[in-house]
Amino acid sequence: MGILLMIFGVVAILGGIFGKDFHAADVVALGEFKQKSSRWSGRLVFIVVGVALIGVGIKMLLGAE
């Protein structure tokens, strides 16, 4: 499970680096609003989530017995 989290973390970081258009999300309907979000805030969210996923993945791998 830790490996899977680390893979998705790397994908999220790459999405943050190479992403160009970010939109506000509708979490209830699992879609997107037509409202665009700024590029820097979208990149920041993707990169922070990616780093968090990698951190949790490493913790799960090192904490496994």
N, CA and C atoms as an extended XYZ file, in Angstrom:
195
Properties=species:S:1:pos:R:3:atomname:S:1:resname:S:1:resid:I:1 pbc="F F F"
N         0.824       -1.198        0.000 N   MET     1
C         0.000        0.000        0.000 CA  MET     1
C         0.866        1.259        0.000 C   MET     1
N         1.995        1.179        0.707 N   GLY     2
C         2.893        2.321        0.760 CA  GLY     2
C         3.471        2.662       -0.604 C   GLY     2
N         3.801        1.632       -1.378 N   ILE     3
C         4.336        1.851       -2.727 CA  ILE     3
C         3.300        2.561       -3.597 C   ILE     3
N         2.054        2.135       -3.479 N   LEU     4
C         0.978        2.734       -4.266 CA  LEU     4
C         0.802        4.214       -3.908 C   LEU     4
N         0.865        4.536       -2.628 N   LEU     5
C         0.757        5.933       -2.220 CA  LEU     5
C         1.917        6.755       -2.755 C   LEU     5
N         3.103        6.186       -2.749 N   MET     6
C         4.261        6.907       -3.270 CA  MET     6
C         4.146        7.133       -4.778 C   MET     6
N         3.619        6.158       -5.501 N   ILE     7
C         3.430        6.315       -6.951 CA  ILE     7
C         2.433        7.432       -7.233 C   ILE     7
N         1.310        7.430       -6.505 N   PHE     8
C         0.322        8.489       -6.709 CA  PHE     8
C         0.869        9.848       -6.266 C   PHE     8
N         1.742        9.864       -5.276 N   GLY     9
C         2.378       11.107       -4.865 CA  GLY     9
C         3.257       11.682       -5.957 C   GLY     9
N         4.025       10.821       -6.613 N   VAL    10
C         4.879       11.272       -7.716 CA  VAL    10
C         4.023       11.774       -8.871 C   VAL    10
N         2.922       11.076       -9.160 N   VAL    11
C         2.019       11.510      -10.233 CA  VAL    11
C         1.407       12.870       -9.895 C   VAL    11
N         1.050       13.084       -8.630 N   ALA    12
C         0.478       14.371       -8.228 CA  ALA    12
C         1.502       15.492       -8.356 C   ALA    12
N         2.743       15.230       -7.975 N   ILE    13
C         3.784       16.249       -8.099 CA  ILE    13
C         4.027       16.574       -9.571 C   ILE    13
N         4.072       15.554      -10.417 N   LEU    14
C         4.247       15.803      -11.847 CA  LEU    14
C         3.062       16.581      -12.421 C   LEU    14
N         1.859       16.275      -11.946 N   GLY    15
C         0.684       17.039      -12.377 CA  GLY    15
C         0.769       18.491      -11.941 C   GLY    15
N         1.334       18.728      -10.763 N   GLY    16
C         1.503       20.097      -10.296 CA  GLY    16
C         2.553       20.853      -11.076 C   GLY    16
N         3.595       20.154      -11.481 N   ILE    17
C         4.674       20.819      -12.220 CA  ILE    17
C         4.251       21.110      -13.656 C   ILE    17
N         3.646       20.126      -14.314 N   PHE    18
C         3.338       20.272      -15.737 CA  PHE    18
C         1.900       20.705      -16.022 C   PHE    18
N         1.060       20.841      -15.001 N   GLY    19
C        -0.332       21.233      -15.204 CA  GLY    19
C        -0.450       22.683      -15.636 C   GLY    19
N        -1.415       22.961      -16.482 N   LYS    20
C        -1.584       24.325      -16.981 CA  LYS    20
C        -2.922       24.928      -16.579 C   LYS    20
N        -4.001       24.162      -16.648 N   ASP    21
C        -5.329       24.682      -16.333 CA  ASP    21
C        -5.880       23.954      -15.114 C   ASP    21
N        -6.254       24.722      -14.094 N   PHE    22
C        -6.826       24.161      -12.881 CA  PHE    22
C        -8.206       24.761      -12.676 C   PHE    22
N        -9.139       23.939      -12.225 N   HIS    23
C       -10.510       24.381      -12.019 CA  HIS    23
C       -10.930       24.084      -10.592 C   HIS    23
N       -11.873       24.858      -10.089 N   ALA    24
C       -12.431       24.597       -8.772 CA  ALA    24
C       -13.238       23.311       -8.825 C   ALA    24
N       -13.166       22.510       -7.771 N   ALA    25
C       -13.825       21.209       -7.760 CA  ALA    25
C       -15.171       21.268       -7.051 C   ALA    25
N       -16.092       20.458       -7.520 N   ASP    26
C       -17.385       20.257       -6.864 CA  ASP    26
C       -17.318       18.898       -6.192 C   ASP    26
N       -17.044       18.875       -4.893 N   VAL    27
C       -16.813       17.606       -4.210 CA  VAL    27
C       -18.090       16.802       -4.007 C   VAL    27
N       -19.232       17.434       -4.051 N   VAL    28
C       -20.489       16.707       -3.881 CA  VAL    28
C       -20.832       15.928       -5.152 C   VAL    28
N       -20.728       16.569       -6.308 N   ALA    29
C       -21.080       15.922       -7.566 CA  ALA    29
C       -19.873       15.269       -8.248 C   ALA    29
N       -18.692       15.379       -7.625 N   LEU    30
C       -17.451       14.818       -8.172 CA  LEU    30
C       -17.183       15.305       -9.594 C   LEU    30
N       -17.264       16.594       -9.765 N   GLY    31
C       -17.016       17.204      -11.065 CA  GLY    31
C       -16.224       18.483      -10.888 C   GLY    31
N       -16.272       19.318      -11.882 N   GLU    32
C       -15.569       20.591      -11.799 CA  GLU    32
C       -16.534       21.725      -12.108 C   GLU    32
N       -16.279       22.860      -11.474 N   PHE    33
C       -17.016       24.060      -11.808 CA  PHE    33
C       -16.416       24.654      -13.069 C   PHE    33
N       -17.129       25.555      -13.694 N   LYS    34
C       -16.583       26.222      -14.861 CA  LYS    34
C       -15.608       27.328      -14.461 C   LYS    34
N       -15.533       27.598      -13.162 N   GLN    35
C       -14.653       28.648      -12.661 CA  GLN    35
C       -13.203       28.139      -12.624 C   GLN    35
N       -12.309       28.886      -13.244 N   LYS    36
C       -10.896       28.518      -13.238 CA  LYS    36
C       -10.242       28.972      -11.942 C   LYS    36
N        -9.262       28.211      -11.520 N   SER    37
C        -8.454       28.570      -10.368 CA  SER    37
C        -7.121       29.101      -10.871 C   SER    37
N        -6.439       29.858      -10.050 N   SER    38
C        -5.157       30.389      -10.496 CA  SER    38
C        -4.131       29.268      -10.636 C   SER    38
N        -3.185       29.473      -11.510 N   ARG    39
C        -2.198       28.436      -11.815 CA  ARG    39
C        -1.324       28.128      -10.601 C   ARG    39
N        -0.908       29.146       -9.854 N   TRP    40
C        -0.005       28.904       -8.734 CA  TRP    40
C        -0.703       28.166       -7.601 C   TRP    40
N        -1.988       28.451       -7.365 N   SER    41
C        -2.683       27.753       -6.284 CA  SER    41
C        -2.968       26.300       -6.654 C   SER    41
N        -3.272       26.035       -7.922 N   GLY    42
C        -3.463       24.656       -8.357 CA  GLY    42
C        -2.188       23.855       -8.252 C   GLY    42
N        -1.087       24.456       -8.666 N   ARG    43
C         0.206       23.770       -8.563 CA  ARG    43
C         0.580       23.524       -7.109 C   ARG    43
N         0.324       24.512       -6.263 N   LEU    44
C         0.646       24.371       -4.847 CA  LEU    44
C        -0.126       23.220       -4.216 C   LEU    44
N        -1.404       23.128       -4.507 N   VAL    45
C        -2.228       22.050       -3.946 CA  VAL    45
C        -1.730       20.695       -4.431 C   VAL    45
N        -1.466       20.546       -5.704 N   PHE    46
C        -0.999       19.269       -6.241 CA  PHE    46
C         0.338       18.865       -5.628 C   PHE    46
N         1.257       19.804       -5.510 N   ILE    47
C         2.582       19.482       -4.984 CA  ILE    47
C         2.518       19.153       -3.499 C   ILE    47
N         1.735       19.895       -2.727 N   VAL    48
C         1.612       19.617       -1.293 CA  VAL    48
C         0.968       18.256       -1.061 C   VAL    48
N        -0.070       17.949       -1.807 N   VAL    49
C        -0.723       16.639       -1.664 CA  VAL    49
C         0.228       15.517       -2.085 C   VAL    49
N         0.995       15.743       -3.148 N   GLY    50
C         1.964       14.739       -3.589 CA  GLY    50
C         3.028       14.472       -2.545 C   GLY    50
N         3.552       15.525       -1.934 N   VAL    51
C         4.561       15.349       -0.885 CA  VAL    51
C         3.960       14.631        0.320 C   VAL    51
N         2.721       14.962        0.664 N   ALA    52
C         2.064       14.289        1.788 CA  ALA    52
C         1.853       12.806        1.491 C   ALA    52
N         1.442       12.479        0.280 N   LEU    53
C         1.259       11.069       -0.078 CA  LEU    53
C         2.571       10.297       -0.032 C   LEU    53
N         3.637       10.911       -0.511 N   ILE    54
C         4.939       10.249       -0.453 CA  ILE    54
C         5.375       10.062        0.998 C   ILE    54
N         5.143       11.068        1.831 N   GLY    55
C         5.495       10.958        3.249 CA  GLY    55
C         4.736        9.847        3.954 C   GLY    55
N         3.447        9.747        3.704 N   VAL    56
C         2.645        8.684        4.309 CA  VAL    56
C         3.073        7.319        3.775 C   VAL    56
N         3.401        7.250        2.494 N   GLY    57
C         3.869        5.993        1.910 CA  GLY    57
C         5.165        5.517        2.519 C   GLY    57
N         6.104        6.433        2.721 N   ILE    58
C         7.378        6.083        3.358 CA  ILE    58
C         7.149        5.643        4.796 C   ILE    58
N         6.277        6.354        5.508 N   LYS    59
C         5.980        5.992        6.900 CA  LYS    59
C         5.365        4.587        6.974 C   LYS    59
N         4.492        4.270        6.030 N   MET    60
C         3.881        2.943        6.025 CA  MET    60
C         4.914        1.858        5.718 C   MET    60
N         5.851        2.138        4.813 N   LEU    61
C         6.866        1.157        4.474 CA  LEU    61
C         7.852        0.935        5.613 C   LEU    61
N         8.250        2.015        6.275 N   LEU    62
C         9.218        1.878        7.358 CA  LEU    62
C         8.584        1.376        8.641 C   LEU    62
N         7.298        1.628        8.819 N   GLY    63
C         6.607        1.192       10.025 CA  GLY    63
C         6.058       -0.215        9.933 C   GLY    63
N         6.140       -0.835        8.774 N   ALA    64
C         5.606       -2.186        8.598 CA  ALA    64
C         6.490       -3.194        9.313 C   ALA    64
N         5.845       -4.159        9.931 N   GLU    65
C         6.598       -5.189       10.658 CA  GLU    65
C         6.564       -6.503        9.943 C   GLU    65
